Amino acid sequence: MDNTTSPLYIYNSLSGKKEAFKPLNPPFVGLYTCGPTVYSDVHLGNVRTFLTFDVVFRYLSYLGYKVRYVRNITDVGHLLGDAAEGEDRIEKRAKLEKLEPMEIVQKYTNGFHDTIAAFNLIPPSIEPTATGHIVEQIEMVQRILDNGYAYIVNGSVYFDVKKYAEQHKYGELSGRKIEEQLEQTRENLEGGDEKRFFADFAIWKKASPETIMKWNSPWGEGVPGWHLECSVMSTKYLGKEFDIHGGGMDLKFPHHECEIAQSVGADGVNPVKYWMHGNMLTVNGTKMSKSLDNSFLPHELISGSHPLLDKGYSAMTTRFFFLQANYRSTVDFSNEALLAAEKGYKRLMAAIKTLDNIRASDSSSVDVNKLIGDCRNSMNDDFNTPVTIAHLFDGVKMINSVADGKNTLNQPDLDRLRTHYQDFVFDILGLKDEDDAGESNVTLLDDVMHIVLDLRNQSKQNKDWATADFIRDELKKLHISIKDSKESSTWEYED
RNA sequence: GGUUCCGUGGCCGAGCGGCUAGGCAGUGGUCUGCAAAACCAUCUACAGCGGUUCGAAUCCGCUCGGAACCUCCA
């Protein structure tokens, strides 16, 4: 790597500033992201968050770090509300679909995997489940109890936020002050709540007799609290203190705040060095969320069956669309924006194909190293993918002008440029050329098209325009478009 | 109500004190048997009002509008 490149900076939600990234144990990096609760289909807002951290994972790997990426599956313990009668989301869904809770878990875990694979996300290094770590969760509850930061009521264990806040900074991540909140939520304290203090949260919840998924514990049969599993699984696989924790903005409070409190309460260690939060996907300016019933499911987007869409957009178009915005900004869904992204994405892919066919010259009239440096610098600036894409389009212009004979590239620069596009477009941004995707007979088609184009060029040389146009028009009906240049003709499949 | 964030050209979306962001759409050329693509050139901006500064989309204040969180959410 050249030394003109800046170091990596990450926007840390904890400090509200971009900070130079310094791993705790280089070259190793621990990255944890809150995964889905598998009680229903993931929607595109969920996909966006996982995509954000997919790019983080990819880029850190590109920089040479040995990244252990942990993303959990919440398959128990995510209760609807924190009240005594709180019901597990998965059990509720199981009743609705008349299935075993673990059938629900399997069904939606499979769906989740299929979906993120379609968007070309790399699977994490470890994908632990909450049900697989009940023992560790019980142990952590015990440590918190032993340290005096929790209390037992009727077989449930609650985290004692008031006591914790006397000795530690509760609210440091979300910028919340307990005293301020107390006044607003006084009415919430009414009723037969088991909690001593409104901000307390369950770390172990007593299970009702009819609950199917429950485990024995020192406090009786129950389930672990939702916040607990992430504390347990992140530190189990990444250490009591690890580098990066990611998740959606909406998890910042209370979920992530509680994670910090639990780790500090149990082990006295602030677990995370860099907190990263991805912003929300919105529809008509409002957050996409399951409870608001404004979700786009991936298949509704791809098929175009969603009522707000004019047509379908591919997974890669969507990926590109998301990456054209900063992960810390909201993104709003609209036909026009998606259509623009689709065209831009295709133009980028077309240029990469062009790059394959460029012939080297003796010298270069364009600055390839600057382009490479620009891309690295923008990614180093808190994974700024929109600016990186802008630089890649500068490169598109460069590639096309070389192909057009207006500029030149020597062999070393050409090789560098090809490597650069491979690295940034495919490996880091994680895009792929959908024309080729999943086609086993692509090379055959390519060879056949080569013959067809040869025939057509012969017709053109003989000024047999009728034949030339016939070939082009008939191919057009098969969604294959021909592009003529001075030297040769190329083809492209359009859906 | 509290906390935080945002308002950029026809649309999307960067920038965060002086230097063309970029994509899509539009306009005018070049190329071409025609078409498409490509190339070159080019038009639309920083919500409003004040302030700081030699200089502000960028910093500060106010006003208007929108969003997220405040124990369901990626």
Short mmCIF file of C-alpha atoms (C1' of nucleotides) in Angstrom, two decimals, chain B residues 1-73:
data_model
loop_
_atom_site.label_atom_id
_atom_site.label_comp_id
_atom_site.label_asym_id
_atom_site.label_seq_id
_atom_site.Cartn_x
_atom_site.Cartn_y
_atom_site.Cartn_z
"C1'" G B 1 -42.57 17.08 26.83
"C1'" G B 2 -37.07 15.24 26.94
"C1'" U B 3 -32.70 13.71 24.01
"C1'" U B 4 -30.44 13.38 19.27
"C1'" C B 5 -30.31 14.14 14.10
"C1'" C B 6 -31.69 16.18 9.39
"C1'" G B 7 -33.52 20.05 5.58
"C1'" U B 8 -28.43 20.61 -0.85
"C1'" G B 9 -30.27 21.63 -7.93
"C1'" G B 10 -36.08 17.89 -11.64
"C1'" C B 11 -34.91 13.09 -8.45
"C1'" C B 12 -31.25 10.45 -5.31
"C1'" G B 13 -27.05 11.80 -2.63
"C1'" A B 14 -21.68 13.59 -0.98
"C1'" G B 15 -19.34 17.70 1.15
"C1'" C B 16 -18.67 20.03 7.20
"C1'" G B 17 -14.80 27.38 6.49
"C1'" G B 18 -11.97 29.18 0.44
"C1'" C B 19 -10.91 24.26 -4.51
"C1'" U B 20 -16.12 20.63 -10.53
"C1'" A B 21 -18.59 15.53 -5.63
"C1'" G B 22 -20.95 11.47 -8.06
"C1'" G B 23 -25.32 8.88 -10.15
"C1'" C B 24 -30.09 9.45 -12.80
"C1'" A B 25 -32.85 12.84 -15.81
"C1'" G B 26 -32.32 17.41 -19.35
"C1'" U B 27 -29.76 20.38 -23.29
"C1'" G B 28 -25.95 21.05 -27.30
"C1'" G B 29 -22.09 18.61 -30.00
"C1'" U B 30 -18.68 14.29 -31.67
"C1'" C B 31 -18.82 9.34 -33.40
"C1'" U B 32 -22.18 5.96 -36.36
"C1'" G B 33 -25.23 3.10 -42.61
"C1'" C B 34 -29.13 3.65 -38.75
"C1'" A B 35 -29.82 2.69 -33.47
"C1'" A B 36 -27.71 1.99 -28.79
"C1'" A B 37 -23.47 2.78 -26.03
"C1'" A B 38 -19.41 5.89 -25.44
"C1'" C B 39 -16.80 10.66 -25.55
"C1'" C B 40 -16.80 16.23 -25.11
"C1'" A B 41 -19.42 20.52 -23.42
"C1'" U B 42 -23.43 22.48 -20.53
"C1'" C B 43 -28.08 24.25 -17.40
"C1'" U B 44 -30.96 23.86 -12.82
"C1'" A B 45 -28.34 24.14 -5.35
"C1'" C B 46 -27.42 24.62 -0.55
"C1'" A B 47 -35.30 25.74 4.02
"C1'" G B 48 -35.88 31.12 5.89
"C1'" C B 49 -33.92 35.28 8.74
"C1'" G B 50 -29.92 37.29 11.46
"C1'" G B 51 -24.74 36.91 13.31
"C1'" U B 52 -19.21 35.52 13.36
"C1'" U B 53 -15.38 35.81 9.37
"C1'" C B 54 -11.32 38.79 4.41
"C1'" G B 55 -14.52 34.56 2.92
"C1'" A B 56 -20.18 30.15 5.11
"C1'" A B 57 -23.96 24.98 2.08
"C1'" U B 58 -20.13 24.29 5.92
"C1'" C B 59 -19.49 27.80 12.48
"C1'" C B 60 -23.29 30.40 16.06
"C1'" G B 61 -28.47 32.05 17.19
"C1'" C B 62 -33.59 32.20 16.06
"C1'" U B 63 -37.86 30.66 12.92
"C1'" C B 64 -40.25 27.05 9.89
"C1'" G B 65 -40.50 21.88 8.27
"C1'" G B 66 -39.24 16.57 8.89
"C1'" A B 67 -37.24 12.11 11.36
"C1'" A B 68 -35.38 8.66 15.21
"C1'" C B 69 -35.19 7.24 20.29
"C1'" C B 70 -37.55 7.84 25.31
"C1'" U B 71 -37.79 0.05 27.44
"C1'" C B 72 -41.51 -3.99 20.61
"C1'" C B 73 -38.09 -2.78 16.28
#
